[in-house]
């Protein structure tokens, strides 16, 4: 009998998570003997739930809302990208320690560059938002050596704080990093605009100069759903290419799988399958 290593996604709520589907596909694709479920923890019961999972032989967890900060505090060792993000979405339980990583930003970058075919090297990037989601993608973006990274947020001082935090990394990447409120947006269309605000959750559009969108702009919303978000529709009206964050979801999962198993699954076929299911939810 094959003994499977156990993994799960932990969150609250978590029943809707597509991670079990994605990881089952990755396991089949790579012939890795893993079992992957979901784990609902009480909002004040993250640590107890994780300990129980480890005692039952759990090898790793994906961490989703609202526990990414708890997971960051729980890890004994952090990857540089998790330390920079200030949040952990991947825990790996090693023999003598708990390793915390954050694969969200890597997933975004890989989706943009590999699945969507847009290179970030030398690109002009506009990042909308300065919360946890935005912070998590700054270092992986800088690692690709873009020409410009402008961070814009409704609350300007949060964008300015991110600029301060990543000033040294930007210098090393030879990237012009700046930010503030919408007035910080520079003239001319950007190559890539990423919406990392929570605006799409309540169908609101973050403030952004229309002139930032051009026909060559990739307008990426980190959210996804069965229908285009308001941000994607706005971008399309302005002639830009609007895309959602489903590919980021798949690619962050692929990178977590790699962190756990040392094997890199191919995200593209799983993304294609998930896209079909999203378009026809009754068949899911
Ligand atoms: P997350 O972990 O999803 O990033 P967060 O840390 O609460 O969540 O950050 C939410 C981000 O979305 C912030 O940048 C927030 O802007 P403020 O810092 O000004 O609050 C942004 N946001 C949320 N709703 C928004 C809206 N309707 N328009 C513009 N920005 C919005």
Tab-separated table of C-alpha atoms and ligand atoms in Angstrom:
chain	number	residue	atom	x	y	z
A	1	UNK	CA	0.000	0.000	0.000
A	2	UNK	CA	1.335	3.450	-0.893
A	3	UNK	CA	1.591	5.793	2.066
A	4	UNK	CA	0.720	9.338	1.031
A	5	UNK	CA	2.283	12.463	2.481
A	6	UNK	CA	-0.436	14.766	3.757
A	7	UNK	CA	-0.940	18.396	2.791
A	8	UNK	CA	-3.879	20.793	3.065
A	9	UNK	CA	-5.024	24.364	2.653
A	10	UNK	CA	-5.954	26.037	5.943
A	11	UNK	CA	-8.271	29.041	6.099
A	12	UNK	CA	-11.611	30.387	7.258
A	13	UNK	CA	-13.668	30.069	5.139
A	14	UNK	CA	-11.936	27.393	3.094
A	15	UNK	CA	-14.566	25.075	1.571
A	16	UNK	CA	-14.575	27.114	-1.672
A	17	UNK	CA	-10.802	26.733	-2.167
A	18	UNK	CA	-9.625	25.420	-5.521
A	19	UNK	CA	-6.287	24.314	-4.045
A	20	UNK	CA	-7.311	20.648	-3.451
A	21	UNK	CA	-8.329	20.372	-7.126
A	22	UNK	CA	-5.109	22.014	-8.325
A	23	UNK	CA	-2.804	19.902	-6.151
A	24	UNK	CA	-4.598	16.667	-7.056
A	25	UNK	CA	-3.859	17.494	-10.709
A	26	UNK	CA	-0.223	18.319	-9.904
A	27	UNK	CA	0.185	15.041	-7.985
A	28	UNK	CA	-1.202	13.033	-10.906
A	29	UNK	CA	0.973	14.938	-13.370
A	30	UNK	CA	4.216	14.373	-11.416
A	31	UNK	CA	3.465	10.932	-9.929
A	32	UNK	CA	4.001	12.284	-6.424
A	33	UNK	CA	2.112	10.292	-3.782
A	34	UNK	CA	0.397	13.080	-1.873
A	35	UNK	CA	-2.990	13.596	-0.322
A	36	UNK	CA	-4.296	17.179	-0.188
A	37	UNK	CA	-7.389	18.319	1.686
A	38	UNK	CA	-8.809	21.460	3.230
A	39	UNK	CA	-8.782	22.425	6.862
A	40	UNK	CA	-11.166	24.898	8.460
A	41	UNK	CA	-9.620	26.485	11.554
A	42	UNK	CA	-11.468	28.776	13.993
A	43	UNK	CA	-10.318	32.385	13.468
A	44	UNK	CA	-8.622	32.307	16.877
A	45	UNK	CA	-7.446	28.701	16.569
A	46	UNK	CA	-4.756	28.676	13.881
A	47	UNK	CA	-1.845	27.408	15.999
A	48	UNK	CA	-3.838	24.606	17.663
A	49	UNK	CA	-5.159	23.439	14.308
A	50	UNK	CA	-1.681	23.431	12.717
A	51	UNK	CA	-0.187	21.523	15.672
A	52	UNK	CA	-2.918	18.915	15.392
A	53	UNK	CA	-2.221	18.558	11.664
A	54	UNK	CA	1.524	18.107	12.290
A	55	UNK	CA	0.872	15.494	14.977
A	56	UNK	CA	-1.325	13.600	12.531
A	57	UNK	CA	1.631	13.427	10.116
A	58	UNK	CA	0.958	16.567	8.018
A	59	UNK	CA	3.950	17.622	5.901
A	60	UNK	CA	2.868	21.058	4.712
A	61	UNK	CA	0.083	23.611	4.461
A	62	UNK	CA	-1.082	26.311	2.131
A	63	UNK	CA	-2.341	29.217	4.179
A	64	UNK	CA	-5.137	31.512	3.106
A	65	UNK	CA	-7.312	34.268	4.579
A	66	UNK	CA	-7.186	35.211	7.437
A	67	UNK	CA	-4.102	33.306	8.620
A	68	UNK	CA	-1.126	34.500	6.526
A	69	UNK	CA	0.211	36.667	9.362
A	70	UNK	CA	-0.313	33.883	11.936
A	71	UNK	CA	1.639	31.543	9.649
A	72	UNK	CA	4.429	34.118	9.397
A	73	UNK	CA	4.639	34.219	13.203
A	74	UNK	CA	4.458	30.421	13.473
A	75	UNK	CA	7.396	29.638	11.138
A	76	UNK	CA	10.880	29.162	12.650
A	77	UNK	CA	12.626	29.975	9.373
A	78	UNK	CA	11.455	32.272	6.581
A	79	UNK	CA	12.452	32.534	2.930
A	80	UNK	CA	13.640	36.048	1.950
A	81	UNK	CA	10.455	36.537	-0.083
A	82	UNK	CA	8.258	35.591	2.898
A	83	UNK	CA	10.228	37.936	5.151
A	84	UNK	CA	9.796	40.758	2.613
A	85	UNK	CA	6.075	40.011	2.207
A	86	UNK	CA	5.541	39.918	5.971
A	87	UNK	CA	3.163	37.014	5.318
A	88	UNK	CA	3.364	33.272	4.699
A	89	UNK	CA	1.174	31.257	2.325
A	90	UNK	CA	3.222	28.036	2.426
A	91	UNK	CA	4.384	26.095	5.480
A	92	UNK	CA	6.674	23.073	5.256
A	93	UNK	CA	7.146	20.895	8.314
A	94	UNK	CA	10.756	19.702	8.336
A	95	UNK	CA	12.194	17.249	10.868
A	96	UNK	CA	13.313	19.906	13.323
A	97	UNK	CA	11.745	23.167	12.183
A	98	UNK	CA	8.873	24.879	10.400
A	99	UNK	CA	9.800	26.623	7.153
A	100	UNK	CA	7.624	29.532	5.995
A	101	UNK	CA	7.543	30.736	2.402
A	102	UNK	CA	5.427	33.025	0.267
A	103	UNK	CA	4.811	31.932	-3.312
A	104	UNK	CA	2.131	34.500	-4.225
A	105	UNK	CA	4.458	37.020	-5.868
A	106	UNK	CA	6.389	34.335	-7.721
A	107	UNK	CA	3.044	32.974	-8.971
A	108	UNK	CA	2.025	36.396	-10.269
A	109	UNK	CA	5.344	36.948	-12.039
A	110	UNK	CA	5.309	33.484	-13.586
A	111	UNK	CA	1.745	33.894	-14.811
A	112	UNK	CA	2.587	37.239	-16.408
A	113	UNK	CA	5.850	36.099	-17.996
A	114	UNK	CA	5.216	32.444	-18.893
A	115	UNK	CA	1.451	32.070	-19.363
A	116	UNK	CA	0.756	35.572	-20.693
A	117	UNK	CA	4.079	36.064	-22.455
A	118	UNK	CA	4.910	39.544	-21.110
A	119	UNK	CA	8.485	40.062	-19.924
A	120	UNK	CA	8.919	42.233	-16.828
A	121	UNK	CA	12.593	42.889	-17.508
A	122	UNK	CA	12.895	46.541	-18.483
A	123	UNK	CA	9.104	47.012	-18.186
A	124	UNK	CA	7.259	49.964	-16.680
A	125	UNK	CA	4.988	48.564	-13.972
A	126	UNK	CA	2.199	50.277	-12.039
A	127	UNK	CA	1.113	48.501	-8.856
A	128	UNK	CA	-2.260	49.599	-7.450
A	129	UNK	CA	-2.662	48.962	-3.717
A	130	UNK	CA	-0.301	48.820	-0.759
A	131	UNK	CA	-1.864	46.178	1.503
A	132	UNK	CA	-0.697	42.625	2.118
A	133	UNK	CA	-1.321	41.459	-1.448
A	134	UNK	CA	0.717	44.312	-2.943
A	135	UNK	CA	3.562	43.977	-0.464
A	136	UNK	CA	3.893	40.277	-1.320
A	137	UNK	CA	4.596	40.905	-4.993
A	138	UNK	CA	7.100	43.761	-4.828
A	139	UNK	CA	10.278	41.710	-4.282
A	140	UNK	CA	9.484	39.045	-6.927
A	141	UNK	CA	8.777	41.890	-9.382
A	142	UNK	CA	12.026	43.677	-8.547
A	143	UNK	CA	13.855	40.372	-9.047
A	144	UNK	CA	12.868	40.618	-12.722
A	145	UNK	CA	14.648	43.991	-13.061
A	146	UNK	CA	11.829	46.182	-14.382
A	147	UNK	CA	12.680	49.722	-15.542
A	148	UNK	CA	10.076	51.388	-13.322
A	149	UNK	CA	7.818	50.332	-10.473
A	150	UNK	CA	5.236	52.878	-9.349
A	151	UNK	CA	3.169	51.942	-6.288
A	152	UNK	CA	-0.093	53.853	-5.914
A	153	UNK	CA	-2.555	53.566	-3.058
A	154	UNK	CA	-5.708	55.346	-1.860
A	155	UNK	CA	-3.848	55.909	1.428
A	156	UNK	CA	-0.621	57.411	0.093
A	157	UNK	CA	1.574	56.870	3.158
A	158	UNK	CA	1.186	53.088	2.888
A	159	UNK	CA	2.554	53.226	-0.667
A	160	UNK	CA	5.367	55.488	0.524
A	161	UNK	CA	6.198	53.011	3.299
A	162	UNK	CA	6.546	50.228	0.722
A	163	UNK	CA	8.826	52.414	-1.371
A	164	UNK	CA	10.998	52.903	1.716
A	165	UNK	CA	11.001	49.199	2.567
A	166	UNK	CA	12.104	48.148	-0.914
A	167	UNK	CA	14.419	51.066	-1.770
A	168	UNK	CA	17.590	48.996	-1.405
A	169	UNK	CA	16.212	46.054	-3.411
A	170	UNK	CA	15.171	48.487	-6.158
A	171	UNK	CA	18.647	50.003	-6.217
A	172	UNK	CA	20.180	46.561	-6.617
A	173	UNK	CA	17.707	45.746	-9.413
A	174	UNK	CA	18.454	49.073	-11.122
A	175	UNK	CA	14.723	49.853	-10.978
A	176	UNK	CA	13.180	53.280	-10.509
A	177	UNK	CA	10.826	52.763	-7.537
A	178	UNK	CA	8.393	55.490	-6.483
A	179	UNK	CA	4.901	55.816	-5.116
A	180	UNK	CA	2.167	57.689	-3.306
A	181	UNK	CA	-1.387	58.597	-4.264
A	182	UNK	CA	-2.758	58.649	-7.832
A	183	UNK	CA	-0.691	61.767	-8.583
A	184	UNK	CA	2.432	59.580	-8.445
A	185	UNK	CA	1.359	57.916	-11.717
A	186	UNK	CA	3.831	58.902	-14.401
A	187	UNK	CA	3.030	60.156	-17.884
A	188	UNK	CA	2.640	57.620	-20.668
A	189	UNK	CA	1.063	54.178	-20.775
A	190	UNK	CA	2.533	51.481	-18.538
A	191	UNK	CA	3.490	48.040	-19.870
A	192	UNK	CA	1.869	46.270	-16.923
A	193	UNK	CA	-0.715	47.506	-14.390
A	194	UNK	CA	-1.484	45.174	-11.494
A	195	UNK	CA	-4.582	45.709	-9.381
A	196	UNK	CA	-3.647	44.464	-5.902
A	197	UNK	CA	-6.382	46.413	-4.131
A	198	UNK	CA	-9.343	44.696	-2.532
A	199	UNK	CA	-11.572	46.906	-4.729
A	200	UNK	CA	-12.793	44.116	-7.028
A	201	UNK	CA	-14.385	42.375	-4.049
A	202	UNK	CA	-17.045	45.096	-3.899
A	203	UNK	CA	-16.875	46.006	-7.599
A	204	UNK	CA	-15.099	49.302	-7.007
A	205	UNK	CA	-12.395	50.662	-9.244
A	206	UNK	CA	-9.207	51.979	-7.636
A	207	UNK	CA	-8.349	55.552	-8.615
A	208	UNK	CA	-5.994	55.480	-11.592
A	209	UNK	CA	-5.243	57.862	-14.450
A	210	UNK	CA	-6.832	56.569	-17.686
A	211	UNK	CA	-3.707	57.595	-19.569
A	212	UNK	CA	-1.774	54.848	-17.756
A	213	UNK	CA	-3.646	52.330	-19.957
A	214	UNK	CA	-2.597	51.910	-23.588
A	215	UNK	CA	-3.102	49.342	-26.328
A	216	UNK	CA	0.118	47.592	-25.278
A	217	UNK	CA	-0.772	47.499	-21.575
A	218	UNK	CA	-1.395	44.261	-19.701
A	219	UNK	CA	-3.943	45.126	-16.987
A	220	UNK	CA	-3.812	42.338	-14.423
A	221	UNK	CA	-6.395	41.961	-11.666
A	222	UNK	CA	-5.308	39.640	-8.851
A	223	UNK	CA	-8.962	38.721	-8.334
A	224	UNK	CA	-10.824	36.246	-10.508
A	225	UNK	CA	-14.349	35.009	-11.011
A	226	UNK	CA	-16.728	33.684	-13.640
A	227	UNK	CA	-17.025	37.188	-15.098
A	228	UNK	CA	-14.495	39.950	-15.844
A	229	UNK	CA	-13.910	42.297	-12.898
A	230	UNK	CA	-14.730	46.020	-13.115
A	231	UNK	CA	-11.011	46.700	-13.381
A	232	UNK	CA	-10.667	44.342	-16.363
A	233	UNK	CA	-13.684	45.881	-18.073
A	234	UNK	CA	-12.361	49.381	-17.472
A	235	UNK	CA	-8.978	48.393	-18.917
A	236	UNK	CA	-10.576	46.799	-21.973
A	237	UNK	CA	-12.617	49.948	-22.655
A	238	UNK	CA	-9.358	51.893	-22.688
A	239	UNK	CA	-7.849	49.477	-25.232
A	240	UNK	CA	-5.678	47.491	-22.797
A	241	UNK	CA	-5.571	43.727	-22.345
A	242	UNK	CA	-7.437	42.863	-19.148
A	243	UNK	CA	-6.715	39.559	-17.404
A	244	UNK	CA	-7.709	38.042	-14.076
A	245	UNK	CA	-5.702	36.315	-11.334
A	246	UNK	CA	-6.655	32.685	-11.951
A	247	UNK	CA	-3.214	31.968	-13.391
A	248	UNK	CA	-1.582	33.479	-10.311
A	249	UNK	CA	-3.599	31.072	-8.167
A	250	UNK	CA	-2.362	28.082	-10.169
A	251	UNK	CA	1.246	29.252	-10.351
A	252	UNK	CA	1.542	30.041	-6.629
A	253	UNK	CA	0.257	26.500	-6.027
A	254	UNK	CA	2.844	25.067	-8.431
A	255	UNK	CA	5.610	26.879	-6.560
A	256	UNK	CA	4.300	25.612	-3.192
A	257	UNK	CA	4.316	22.101	-4.635
A	258	UNK	CA	7.946	22.658	-5.611
A	259	UNK	CA	8.808	23.925	-2.106
A	260	UNK	CA	7.348	20.722	-0.622
A	261	UNK	CA	8.315	18.087	-3.182
A	262	UNK	CA	11.292	19.496	-5.099
A	263	UNK	CA	9.373	18.788	-8.322
A	264	UNK	CA	7.898	21.543	-10.473
A	265	UNK	CA	4.491	20.772	-11.999
A	266	UNK	CA	3.290	22.390	-15.222
A	267	UNK	CA	0.658	25.001	-14.364
A	268	UNK	CA	-0.623	25.682	-17.889
A	269	UNK	CA	-2.812	22.571	-18.428
A	270	UNK	CA	-4.312	22.879	-14.945
A	271	UNK	CA	-5.051	26.547	-15.578
A	272	UNK	CA	-6.803	25.662	-18.843
A	273	UNK	CA	-8.922	23.062	-17.071
A	274	UNK	CA	-9.801	25.413	-14.223
A	275	UNK	CA	-10.726	28.146	-16.689
A	276	UNK	CA	-13.255	25.838	-18.323
A	277	UNK	CA	-14.757	24.900	-14.959
A	278	UNK	CA	-15.021	28.566	-13.975
A	279	UNK	CA	-16.853	29.386	-17.208
A	280	UNK	CA	-19.310	26.509	-16.665
A	281	UNK	CA	-19.661	26.235	-12.867
A	282	UNK	CA	-22.554	23.766	-13.124
A	283	UNK	CA	-20.144	21.219	-14.561
A	284	UNK	CA	-17.582	21.700	-11.744
B	1	LIG	P1	-4.951	42.488	1.102
B	1	LIG	O1	-4.303	41.483	2.016
B	1	LIG	O2	-5.999	41.914	0.178
B	1	LIG	O3	-3.949	43.311	0.369
B	1	LIG	P2	-5.331	44.712	2.856
B	1	LIG	O4	-3.985	44.502	3.428
B	1	LIG	O5	-6.470	45.054	3.751
B	1	LIG	O6	-5.804	43.432	2.062
B	1	LIG	O7	-5.197	45.832	1.708
B	1	LIG	C1	-6.281	46.212	0.915
B	1	LIG	C2	-5.768	47.159	-0.171
B	1	LIG	O8	-6.846	47.473	-1.064
B	1	LIG	C3	-5.260	48.480	0.355
B	1	LIG	O9	-4.272	48.963	-0.530
B	1	LIG	C4	-6.533	49.345	0.270
B	1	LIG	O10	-6.290	50.731	0.241
B	1	LIG	P3	-6.101	51.568	1.620
B	1	LIG	O11	-4.721	51.247	2.100
B	1	LIG	O12	-6.258	52.980	1.220
B	1	LIG	O13	-7.178	51.073	2.559
B	1	LIG	C5	-7.064	48.879	-1.038
B	1	LIG	N1	-8.507	49.114	-1.254
B	1	LIG	C6	-9.531	48.454	-0.677
B	1	LIG	N2	-10.708	48.906	-1.160
B	1	LIG	C7	-10.415	49.856	-2.070
B	1	LIG	C8	-11.196	50.710	-2.936
B	1	LIG	N3	-12.517	50.639	-2.927
B	1	LIG	N4	-10.546	51.571	-3.749
B	1	LIG	C9	-9.191	51.631	-3.742
B	1	LIG	N5	-8.407	50.876	-2.950
B	1	LIG	C10	-9.009	50.007	-2.133
